Amino acid sequence: MEIKKLLEEKSKKAWEIYIPGLSIDCAVFGFQDGALKVLLLKVKGQDLWGLPGGYIKKEEALKEAASRILKDRTGANDIYLQQFRVFGELNRSEGFFTEYEDTLWHKQRFISVGFYALVDYSKVQLKIDDLSNACEWVSIDALPAFMMDHRIIFDRALLTLRKQLNYKPIGYNLLPEVFTMPELQRLYEIILGKKLNRGNFYRKMTGYAILDKLDESRKGGAHKSPNLYRFNLEKYNLALKNGLKEGW
Amino acid sequence: MEIKKLLEEKSKKAWEIYIPGLSIDCAVFGFQDGALKVLLLKVKGQDLWGLPGGYIKKEEALKEAASRILKDRTGANDIYLQQFRVFGELNRSEGFFTEYEDTLWHKQRFISVGFYALVDYSKVQLKIDDLSNACEWVSIDALPAFMMDHRIIFDRALLTLRKQLNYKPIGYNLLPEVFTMPELQRLYEIILGKKLNRGNFYRKMTGYAILDKLDESRKGGAHKSPNLYRFNLEKYNLALKNGLKEGW
């Protein structure tokens, strides 16, 4: 079906099913081969990319809606998902469907709730829908042009992630179950966009007391075999809830 | 006018002016006589108290709406105002106006954006409106029963404030221009709900480098006159933007 007809049909259904005027946009992060990636969609008939998103059903809690939207897109249930900001500027979503009737759902003013998600890359099965012709992981170092204000939403999500490194643990949903300290440090460096001192990182991270050191170390390689760690989930989740023990 | 008629009249106007389904609730904090206080309203015909709130005009940005709502209530322009969370559960606002027609604006499902505000107590002139019969500063140690989910919103606002002590400066909008270190410590203790060690507080706070020490000290009293400080606004605002310099 051509995109115009498809949109008009979707519009009719949307007015029935969803709360008008309110949308959800998701910045979904995954970590692969030492690179932080974000999940992007390409909308049919456009050269721009966008964050996956959707709407809230009339009888659905906000958080349920975000989970449903991400499950439809990634097949994954066990996603770390947090709202981080509402985007409520004028003209953030208006003026993009000028060739359509004014009653088109997608042409209305939307205030959007931004969620960010951290997912285990290996557990995700990306799905395109009938409005998009691509759904891909894109490295945050090589972002394409975004539609609407999605670049602003993405930037804010990354900034949130960056700030939260100072008071929340991170990594459980991004790294494999077992990892080395340099691998964990690499994740922090990628999010922060800067190199960290190895000794300081080690001291600070062990000070948080959220890691269990394994008895075995990784074999192979010319150098000393590096120690292996895993997150202590109980302590990790406590720190997620109460903050890392650096506070007042 | 009786409250029922008033509500029905307000409802009619609201459908014309505002975005349906979306509201704003504000936790407004002020600091007076060593106590942290929050601004509460008492709705006519109810024994419960609520946070001041309102709606977003169809042609108004979200943040503008929050500023307008607070200005109407406090007369203050220069308010530190931050959105902190969206409250989107089912039945958070429904089921409260059962004796009214289903078309009543106030009876609809609302998803609410929570803002918290820090205001200079001395610059505020509280105003009640025609739907409320009281508007007061209430100490957070002596909170009354709240309407709807407003206690949840308040608790979350306080938790946000508490967590932000670890990475954002606080006090400029709450303390007088010039203050002593014990006065600043008292503000932190009140927000955290616990005593802090005086020496540690001093070291940590001076380490942030956001204070200017004045040449004079406070005169009077039996003990050594305490040193006076003021915030260095340039450094303070930089720390608000980038976080206190404790991070990675």
Short mmCIF file of C-alpha atoms in Angstrom, two decimals:
data_model
loop_
_atom_site.label_atom_id
_atom_site.label_comp_id
_atom_site.label_asym_id
_atom_site.label_seq_id
_atom_site.Cartn_x
_atom_site.Cartn_y
_atom_site.Cartn_z
CA MET A 1 0.00 0.00 0.00
CA GLU A 2 1.28 3.48 -0.72
CA ILE A 3 2.42 5.41 2.32
CA LYS A 4 -0.33 8.09 2.13
CA LYS A 5 -3.19 5.58 2.24
CA LEU A 6 -1.43 3.62 4.97
CA LEU A 7 -1.03 6.68 7.17
CA GLU A 8 -4.65 7.71 6.73
CA GLU A 9 -5.80 4.25 7.72
CA LYS A 10 -3.50 4.21 10.74
CA SER A 11 -4.72 7.66 11.69
CA LYS A 12 -8.32 6.47 11.88
CA LYS A 13 -7.41 3.59 14.18
CA ALA A 14 -5.12 5.74 16.31
CA TRP A 15 -7.92 8.18 17.20
CA GLU A 16 -9.91 5.22 18.52
CA ILE A 17 -7.19 3.44 20.45
CA TYR A 18 -4.77 6.01 21.86
CA ILE A 19 -4.67 9.04 24.13
CA PRO A 20 -4.40 12.01 21.76
CA GLY A 21 -1.56 14.50 21.94
CA LEU A 22 0.86 12.33 23.87
CA SER A 23 3.60 10.13 22.45
CA ILE A 24 6.61 8.10 23.59
CA ASP A 25 10.07 8.18 22.03
CA CYS A 26 12.76 5.70 23.01
CA ALA A 27 16.53 5.92 22.88
CA VAL A 28 17.55 2.26 22.99
CA PHE A 29 21.21 1.65 23.71
CA GLY A 30 23.21 -1.50 23.13
CA PHE A 31 26.93 -2.20 23.41
CA GLN A 32 28.74 -4.28 20.81
CA ASP A 33 32.38 -4.72 19.85
CA GLY A 34 33.41 -1.86 22.09
CA ALA A 35 30.93 0.57 20.54
CA LEU A 36 27.78 2.09 22.03
CA LYS A 37 24.93 1.85 19.55
CA VAL A 38 21.43 3.25 19.36
CA LEU A 39 18.42 1.72 17.66
CA LEU A 40 17.16 3.79 14.72
CA LEU A 41 14.33 3.51 12.23
CA LYS A 42 14.06 4.89 8.74
CA VAL A 43 10.56 6.03 7.88
CA LYS A 44 9.27 5.14 4.41
CA GLY A 45 9.41 7.97 1.93
CA GLN A 46 11.93 9.93 4.02
CA ASP A 47 15.70 10.15 4.11
CA LEU A 48 15.74 10.88 7.82
CA TRP A 49 16.08 8.48 10.71
CA GLY A 50 14.07 8.44 13.90
CA LEU A 51 13.92 6.89 17.33
CA PRO A 52 11.39 4.10 17.78
CA GLY A 53 8.23 5.39 19.38
CA GLY A 54 4.51 5.09 19.70
CA TYR A 55 1.43 6.08 21.67
CA ILE A 56 -0.34 5.24 24.93
CA LYS A 57 -3.56 3.27 24.80
CA LYS A 58 -6.56 4.80 26.55
CA GLU A 59 -6.53 2.00 29.13
CA GLU A 60 -2.78 1.57 29.53
CA ALA A 61 -0.29 2.89 32.05
CA LEU A 62 2.54 4.99 30.62
CA LYS A 63 5.28 2.51 31.51
CA GLU A 64 3.31 -0.41 30.05
CA ALA A 65 3.02 1.52 26.81
CA ALA A 66 6.78 2.04 26.64
CA SER A 67 7.41 -1.66 27.31
CA ARG A 68 4.93 -2.68 24.64
CA ILE A 69 6.46 -0.34 22.07
CA LEU A 70 9.93 -1.72 22.70
CA LYS A 71 8.81 -5.32 22.75
CA ASP A 72 7.14 -4.86 19.38
CA ARG A 73 10.38 -3.52 18.03
CA THR A 74 12.99 -5.72 19.67
CA GLY A 75 11.16 -8.85 20.82
CA ALA A 76 12.82 -8.33 24.21
CA ASN A 77 10.96 -8.39 27.52
CA ASP A 78 13.73 -7.87 30.01
CA ILE A 79 14.65 -4.31 29.15
CA TYR A 80 15.98 -1.68 31.54
CA LEU A 81 13.66 1.19 30.73
CA GLN A 82 13.53 4.63 32.33
CA GLN A 83 11.66 7.79 31.48
CA PHE A 84 14.07 10.71 31.47
CA ARG A 85 12.35 13.82 30.13
CA VAL A 86 9.23 15.24 28.55
CA PHE A 87 9.64 17.12 25.29
CA GLY A 88 6.89 19.70 25.21
CA GLU A 89 8.07 22.50 22.95
CA LEU A 90 5.73 23.98 20.39
CA ASN A 91 6.32 22.82 16.82
CA ARG A 92 8.42 19.85 17.84
CA SER A 93 6.11 17.53 15.92
CA GLU A 94 3.88 19.92 13.96
CA GLY A 95 4.48 20.95 10.38
CA PHE A 96 5.68 17.56 9.18
CA PHE A 97 2.65 16.20 7.37
CA THR A 98 1.59 19.36 5.53
CA GLU A 99 0.30 17.44 2.51
CA TYR A 100 -2.31 15.64 4.65
CA GLU A 101 -5.72 16.60 6.05
CA ASP A 102 -5.63 18.51 9.34
CA THR A 103 -7.43 15.65 11.05
CA LEU A 104 -4.53 13.23 10.46
CA TRP A 105 -3.44 11.80 13.81
CA HIS A 106 0.25 12.24 12.99
CA LYS A 107 -0.21 15.90 12.12
CA GLN A 108 -1.34 16.94 15.61
CA ARG A 109 0.77 18.55 18.28
CA PHE A 110 2.38 15.82 20.38
CA ILE A 111 4.09 16.20 23.71
CA SER A 112 6.49 13.28 23.95
CA VAL A 113 7.79 11.36 26.94
CA GLY A 114 11.40 10.28 26.36
CA PHE A 115 12.47 6.87 27.66
CA TYR A 116 15.92 5.39 27.45
CA ALA A 117 16.51 1.69 27.42
CA LEU A 118 19.60 -0.45 27.90
CA VAL A 119 19.37 -3.80 26.20
CA ASP A 120 21.43 -6.91 25.80
CA TYR A 121 22.37 -6.67 22.16
CA SER A 122 22.53 -10.46 21.75
CA LYS A 123 18.94 -10.98 22.90
CA VAL A 124 17.35 -8.58 20.48
CA GLN A 125 15.60 -9.38 17.21
CA LEU A 126 14.90 -6.17 15.37
CA LYS A 127 11.62 -5.83 13.48
CA ILE A 128 10.68 -3.23 10.93
CA ASP A 129 7.01 -2.33 10.65
CA ASP A 130 4.93 -1.24 7.66
CA LEU A 131 5.79 2.45 8.15
CA SER A 132 9.55 1.96 8.11
CA ASN A 133 11.97 0.36 5.71
CA ALA A 134 14.95 -0.05 8.01
CA CYS A 135 15.60 -0.71 11.70
CA GLU A 136 19.27 -0.77 12.63
CA TRP A 137 21.84 -0.44 15.37
CA VAL A 138 23.91 2.64 14.64
CA SER A 139 27.11 3.60 16.47
CA ILE A 140 26.72 6.86 18.39
CA ASP A 141 29.91 8.01 16.64
CA ALA A 142 28.27 7.79 13.22
CA LEU A 143 24.75 9.14 13.60
CA PRO A 144 22.72 10.03 10.48
CA ALA A 145 20.37 13.03 10.13
CA PHE A 146 17.32 12.69 12.38
CA MET A 147 13.68 13.59 11.80
CA MET A 148 11.77 16.18 13.89
CA ASP A 149 13.49 16.82 17.25
CA HIS A 150 14.79 13.28 17.59
CA ARG A 151 18.41 14.40 17.67
CA ILE A 152 17.58 16.57 20.69
CA ILE A 153 15.87 13.63 22.38
CA PHE A 154 18.83 11.37 21.66
CA ASP A 155 21.36 13.91 22.94
CA ARG A 156 19.40 14.36 26.13
CA ALA A 157 19.19 10.60 26.65
CA LEU A 158 22.95 10.23 26.28
CA LEU A 159 23.51 13.16 28.65
CA THR A 160 21.21 11.49 31.19
CA LEU A 161 23.16 8.25 30.89
CA ARG A 162 26.41 10.18 31.32
CA LYS A 163 25.25 11.99 34.43
CA GLN A 164 23.88 8.83 35.94
CA LEU A 165 27.32 7.20 35.83
CA ASN A 166 28.04 9.32 38.89
CA TYR A 167 25.31 7.90 41.05
CA LYS A 168 23.88 4.77 39.43
CA PRO A 169 25.62 1.56 38.41
CA ILE A 170 25.54 0.67 34.74
CA GLY A 171 26.55 -2.31 32.67
CA TYR A 172 24.34 -5.18 33.72
CA ASN A 173 22.09 -4.86 30.68
CA LEU A 174 24.92 -3.91 28.35
CA LEU A 175 27.86 -6.23 29.06
CA PRO A 176 28.06 -10.02 28.89
CA GLU A 177 27.60 -11.75 32.22
CA VAL A 178 31.34 -12.06 32.78
CA PHE A 179 33.78 -9.31 31.85
CA THR A 180 37.18 -7.82 32.61
CA MET A 181 37.83 -4.49 34.29
CA PRO A 182 39.19 -2.98 31.04
CA GLU A 183 35.96 -4.00 29.28
CA LEU A 184 33.87 -2.26 31.93
CA GLN A 185 36.14 0.77 31.75
CA ARG A 186 35.69 0.85 27.98
CA LEU A 187 31.91 1.08 28.44
CA TYR A 188 32.31 4.06 30.77
CA GLU A 189 34.75 5.74 28.39
CA ILE A 190 32.39 5.30 25.45
CA ILE A 191 29.46 6.82 27.34
CA LEU A 192 31.55 9.67 28.71
CA GLY A 193 33.35 10.28 25.44
CA LYS A 194 36.73 10.46 27.17
CA LYS A 195 39.61 8.30 28.40
CA LEU A 196 39.78 7.44 32.09
CA ASN A 197 42.80 6.66 34.23
CA ARG A 198 43.04 2.90 34.71
CA GLY A 199 44.11 2.97 38.36
CA ASN A 200 41.48 5.51 39.37
CA PHE A 201 38.78 3.57 37.56
CA TYR A 202 39.77 0.36 39.31
CA ARG A 203 39.79 1.99 42.75
CA LYS A 204 36.50 3.81 42.28
CA MET A 205 34.74 0.78 40.82
CA THR A 206 35.90 -1.64 43.51
CA GLY A 207 34.93 1.00 46.09
CA TYR A 208 31.32 0.77 44.89
CA ALA A 209 31.29 -2.88 45.99
CA ILE A 210 28.92 -4.03 43.25
CA LEU A 211 31.30 -6.49 41.56
CA ASP A 212 32.17 -10.11 42.38
CA LYS A 213 35.61 -11.19 41.31
CA LEU A 214 35.64 -14.70 39.84
CA ASP A 215 38.21 -17.33 40.77
CA GLU A 216 39.25 -17.94 37.16
CA SER A 217 40.85 -15.40 34.86
CA ARG A 218 40.66 -15.15 31.08
CA LYS A 219 43.17 -17.47 29.36
CA GLY A 220 45.06 -16.82 26.15
CA GLY A 221 46.82 -13.72 24.86
CA ALA A 222 50.43 -12.72 25.28
CA HIS A 223 49.97 -10.73 28.48
CA LYS A 224 49.03 -11.58 32.02
CA SER A 225 45.53 -13.09 31.99
CA PRO A 226 43.07 -10.43 33.17
CA ASN A 227 40.78 -11.07 36.13
CA LEU A 228 37.13 -11.70 35.43
CA TYR A 229 34.18 -10.05 37.20
CA ARG A 230 30.43 -10.23 37.28
CA PHE A 231 27.94 -7.87 38.86
CA ASN A 232 26.64 -8.83 42.27
CA LEU A 233 23.00 -8.41 41.35
CA GLU A 234 21.75 -7.87 44.87
CA LYS A 235 24.19 -5.04 45.53
CA TYR A 236 23.80 -3.73 41.99
CA ASN A 237 20.04 -3.43 42.31
CA LEU A 238 20.33 -1.85 45.73
CA ALA A 239 22.69 0.74 44.27
CA LEU A 240 20.27 1.32 41.36
CA LYS A 241 17.59 2.07 43.91
CA ASN A 242 19.53 4.03 46.51
CA GLY A 243 22.43 5.42 44.53
CA LEU A 244 26.11 4.48 44.64
CA LYS A 245 27.63 4.89 48.07
CA GLU A 246 29.39 8.13 47.43
CA GLY A 247 26.69 10.48 48.55
CA TRP A 248 26.19 12.61 51.59
CA MET B 1 -21.15 30.10 43.46
CA GLU B 2 -21.51 26.55 44.65
CA ILE B 3 -18.59 24.28 43.78
CA LYS B 4 -20.57 22.03 41.41
CA LYS B 5 -21.67 24.87 39.14
CA LEU B 6 -18.21 26.38 39.25
CA LEU B 7 -16.55 23.14 38.18
CA GLU B 8 -18.96 22.64 35.32
CA GLU B 9 -18.31 26.14 34.07
CA LYS B 10 -14.56 25.66 34.37
CA SER B 11 -14.87 22.36 32.56
CA LYS B 12 -16.46 23.99 29.53
CA LYS B 13 -13.68 26.55 29.25
CA ALA B 14 -10.96 23.97 29.86
CA TRP B 15 -12.01 21.86 26.86
CA GLU B 16 -11.57 24.96 24.68
CA ILE B 17 -8.27 26.21 26.03
CA TYR B 18 -6.14 23.26 27.11
CA ILE B 19 -4.59 20.08 25.72
CA PRO B 20 -6.82 17.29 27.03
CA GLY B 21 -5.49 14.43 29.13
CA LEU B 22 -2.30 16.11 30.27
CA SER B 23 -1.75 18.04 33.49
CA ILE B 24 1.07 19.57 35.53
CA ASP B 25 1.60 19.15 39.26
CA CYS B 26 4.17 21.18 41.15
CA ALA B 27 6.05 20.48 44.36
CA VAL B 28 7.15 23.95 45.41
CA PHE B 29 9.80 24.02 48.13
CA GLY B 30 10.78 26.90 50.34
CA PHE B 31 13.11 27.08 53.33
CA GLN B 32 12.18 29.10 56.41
CA ASP B 33 13.35 29.13 60.01
CA GLY B 34 15.40 26.00 59.47
CA ALA B 35 12.45 24.03 58.05
CA LEU B 36 11.83 22.82 54.51
CA LYS B 37 8.27 23.62 53.49
CA VAL B 38 6.06 22.72 50.57
CA LEU B 39 3.23 24.74 49.08
CA LEU B 40 -0.17 23.08 49.48
CA LEU B 41 -3.73 23.90 48.50
CA LYS B 42 -6.97 22.82 50.06
CA VAL B 43 -9.70 22.22 47.54
CA LYS B 44 -13.16 23.53 48.39
CA GLY B 45 -15.54 20.90 49.67
CA GLN B 46 -12.72 18.45 50.49
CA ASP B 47 -10.67 17.73 53.58
CA LEU B 48 -7.65 16.75 51.55
CA TRP B 49 -4.73 18.86 50.41
CA GLY B 50 -3.13 18.95 47.00
CA LEU B 51 -0.11 20.24 45.12
CA PRO B 52 -0.73 23.32 42.97
CA GLY B 53 -1.23 22.35 39.36
CA GLY B 54 -2.90 23.10 36.09
CA TYR B 55 -3.02 22.39 32.38
CA ILE B 56 -1.12 23.20 29.20
CA LYS B 57 -2.69 25.59 26.71
CA LYS B 58 -3.01 24.35 23.16
CA GLU B 59 -0.48 26.91 21.97
CA GLU B 60 1.91 26.84 24.91
CA ALA B 61 5.18 25.00 25.54
CA LEU B 62 5.20 22.65 28.52
CA LYS B 63 7.72 24.69 30.50
CA GLU B 64 5.84 27.95 29.86
CA ALA B 65 2.72 26.32 31.24
CA ALA B 66 4.51 25.31 34.45
CA SER B 67 5.91 28.84 34.88
CA ARG B 68 2.48 30.38 34.31
CA ILE B 69 0.85 28.04 36.84
CA LEU B 70 3.40 28.91 39.49
CA LYS B 71 3.33 32.61 38.79
CA ASP B 72 -0.46 32.62 39.18
CA ARG B 73 -0.04 30.95 42.54
CA THR B 74 3.03 32.68 43.98
CA GLY B 75 3.44 35.90 42.03
CA ALA B 76 7.08 34.93 41.54
CA ASN B 77 8.87 35.00 38.21
CA ASP B 78 12.35 33.93 39.12
CA ILE B 79 11.67 30.35 40.13
CA TYR B 80 14.02 27.40 39.75
CA LEU B 81 11.72 24.94 38.03
CA GLN B 82 12.53 21.43 36.82
CA GLN B 83 10.39 18.64 35.49
CA PHE B 84 11.29 15.43 37.30
CA ARG B 85 8.86 12.67 36.38
CA VAL B 86 5.68 11.81 34.51
CA PHE B 87 2.92 10.13 36.49
CA GLY B 88 1.06 7.93 34.05
CA GLU B 89 -0.58 5.17 36.07
CA LEU B 90 -4.16 4.21 35.39
CA ASN B 91 -6.70 5.54 37.91
CA ARG B 92 -4.33 8.13 39.33
CA SER B 93 -6.87 10.87 38.59
CA GLU B 94 -9.98 8.94 37.62
CA GLY B 95 -12.80 8.09 39.99
CA PHE B 96 -12.73 11.36 41.90
CA PHE B 97 -15.68 13.22 40.42
CA THR B 98 -18.18 10.38 40.31
CA GLU B 99 -21.16 12.64 41.01
CA TYR B 100 -20.51 14.63 37.80
CA GLU B 101 -21.28 14.04 34.11
CA ASP B 102 -18.72 11.90 32.28
CA THR B 103 -17.89 14.84 30.05
CA LEU B 104 -16.53 16.91 32.96
CA TRP B 105 -12.97 17.94 32.18
CA HIS B 106 -11.74 17.09 35.66
CA LYS B 107 -13.19 13.58 35.50
CA GLN B 108 -11.00 12.45 32.58
CA ARG B 109 -7.84 10.40 32.79
CA PHE B 110 -4.88 12.72 33.18
CA ILE B 111 -1.23 11.89 32.77
CA SER B 112 0.63 14.44 34.86
CA VAL B 113 4.08 15.95 34.47
CA GLY B 114 5.67 16.57 37.85
CA PHE B 115 7.76 19.72 38.30
CA TYR B 116 9.61 20.73 41.40
CA ALA B 117 10.40 24.32 42.19
CA LEU B 118 12.74 25.99 44.65
CA VAL B 119 11.63 29.46 45.63
CA ASP B 120 12.80 32.29 47.79
CA TYR B 121 10.25 32.20 50.54
CA SER B 122 10.46 35.93 51.15
CA LYS B 123 9.58 36.85 47.55
CA VAL B 124 6.39 34.85 47.38
CA GLN B 125 2.84 36.12 47.76
CA LEU B 126 0.50 33.17 47.96
CA LYS B 127 -2.85 33.39 46.21
CA ILE B 128 -5.84 31.13 46.62
CA ASP B 129 -8.16 30.74 43.64
CA ASP B 130 -11.89 30.16 43.44
CA LEU B 131 -11.54 26.36 43.64
CA SER B 132 -9.49 26.36 46.84
CA ASN B 133 -10.02 27.80 50.28
CA ALA B 134 -6.46 27.64 51.55
CA CYS B 135 -2.93 27.95 50.14
CA GLU B 136 -0.18 27.46 52.71
CA TRP B 137 3.44 26.60 53.33
CA VAL B 138 3.52 23.32 55.23
CA SER B 139 6.60 21.84 56.84
CA ILE B 140 7.59 18.51 55.26
CA ASP B 141 7.68 17.08 58.78
CA ALA B 142 3.97 17.76 59.30
CA LEU B 143 2.22 16.87 56.06
CA PRO B 144 -1.58 16.48 55.98
CA ALA B 145 -3.52 13.84 54.00
CA PHE B 146 -3.23 14.43 50.25
CA MET B 147 -5.77 14.06 47.46
CA MET B 148 -5.38 11.62 44.54
CA ASP B 149 -1.73 10.50 44.11
CA HIS B 150 -0.29 13.81 45.25
CA ARG B 151 1.56 12.22 48.15
CA ILE B 152 3.36 9.96 45.67
CA ILE B 153 4.25 12.96 43.53
CA PHE B 154 5.51 14.88 46.55
CA ASP B 155 7.60 11.93 47.80
CA ARG B 156 9.16 11.51 44.39
CA ALA B 157 9.98 15.22 44.20
CA LEU B 158 11.72 15.11 47.57
CA LEU B 159 13.62 11.96 46.54
CA THR B 160 14.75 13.73 43.36
CA LEU B 161 15.96 16.70 45.38
CA ARG B 162 17.79 14.33 47.74
CA LYS B 163 19.55 12.44 44.95
CA GLN B 164 20.50 15.64 43.22
CA LEU B 165 22.44 16.81 46.27
CA ASN B 166 25.11 14.40 45.07
CA TYR B 167 25.68 16.00 41.71
CA LYS B 168 23.97 19.40 41.62
CA PRO B 169 24.45 22.43 43.86
CA ILE B 170 21.46 23.58 45.84
CA GLY B 171 20.64 26.55 48.02
CA TYR B 172 20.74 29.61 45.78
CA ASN B 173 16.96 29.80 45.54
CA LEU B 174 16.39 28.68 49.12
CA LEU B 175 18.86 30.53 51.35
CA PRO B 176 19.32 34.25 51.86
CA GLU B 177 22.10 35.80 49.80
CA VAL B 178 24.60 35.54 52.64
CA PHE B 179 24.74 32.57 55.00
CA THR B 180 26.97 30.61 57.33
CA MET B 181 28.29 27.10 56.72
CA PRO B 182 26.08 25.67 59.52
CA GLU B 183 23.03 27.23 57.84
CA LEU B 184 23.92 25.59 54.54
CA GLN B 185 24.56 22.30 56.33
CA ARG B 186 21.16 22.57 57.99
CA LEU B 187 19.51 22.81 54.56
CA TYR B 188 21.28 19.63 53.43
CA GLU B 189 20.34 17.84 56.62
CA ILE B 190 16.70 18.79 56.28
CA ILE B 191 16.52 17.55 52.70
CA LEU B 192 18.41 14.34 53.49
CA GLY B 193 16.54 13.76 56.72
CA LYS B 194 19.74 12.99 58.63
CA LYS B 195 22.59 14.65 60.51
CA LEU B 196 25.89 15.22 58.71
CA ASN B 197 29.38 15.41 60.15
CA ARG B 198 30.42 19.05 60.35
CA GLY B 199 34.03 18.59 59.27
CA ASN B 200 33.14 16.36 56.32
CA PHE B 201 30.46 18.78 55.19
CA TYR B 202 32.89 21.68 55.28
CA ARG B 203 35.56 19.80 53.33
CA LYS B 204 33.17 18.49 50.71
CA MET B 205 31.42 21.81 50.23
CA THR B 206 34.61 23.85 49.92
CA GLY B 207 35.89 21.17 47.53
CA TYR B 208 33.02 21.98 45.16
CA ALA B 209 34.41 25.51 44.81
CA ILE B 210 31.01 27.16 44.39
CA LEU B 211 31.20 29.40 47.47
CA ASP B 212 32.82 32.78 48.00
CA LYS B 213 33.91 33.49 51.54
CA LEU B 214 33.16 37.06 52.62
CA ASP B 215 35.65 39.24 54.47
CA GLU B 216 33.28 39.98 57.30
CA SER B 217 31.84 37.44 59.74
CA ARG B 218 28.53 37.50 61.61
CA LYS B 219 28.73 39.53 64.80
CA GLY B 220 26.94 38.87 68.07
CA GLY B 221 26.34 35.68 70.02
CA ALA B 222 28.42 34.13 72.74
CA HIS B 223 30.64 32.03 70.49
CA LYS B 224 33.23 32.77 67.86
CA SER B 225 31.59 34.75 65.04
CA PRO B 226 30.92 32.38 62.15
CA ASN B 227 32.26 33.07 58.67
CA LEU B 228 29.83 34.24 56.02
CA TYR B 229 29.53 32.88 52.50
CA ARG B 230 27.65 33.55 49.33
CA PHE B 231 27.32 31.41 46.21
CA ASN B 232 29.62 32.26 43.35
CA LEU B 233 26.86 32.41 40.75
CA GLU B 234 29.08 31.77 37.77
CA LYS B 235 30.53 28.60 39.26
CA TYR B 236 27.19 27.63 40.76
CA ASN B 237 25.42 27.80 37.40
CA LEU B 238 28.23 25.93 35.70
CA ALA B 239 27.91 23.17 38.29
CA LEU B 240 24.13 23.12 37.78
CA LYS B 241 24.73 22.56 34.11
CA ASN B 242 27.67 20.17 34.18
CA GLY B 243 27.38 18.57 37.60
CA LEU B 244 29.55 19.02 40.66
CA LYS B 245 33.17 18.14 40.06
CA GLU B 246 33.13 14.74 41.65
CA GLY B 247 32.29 12.70 38.60
CA TRP B 248 34.31 10.43 36.39
#
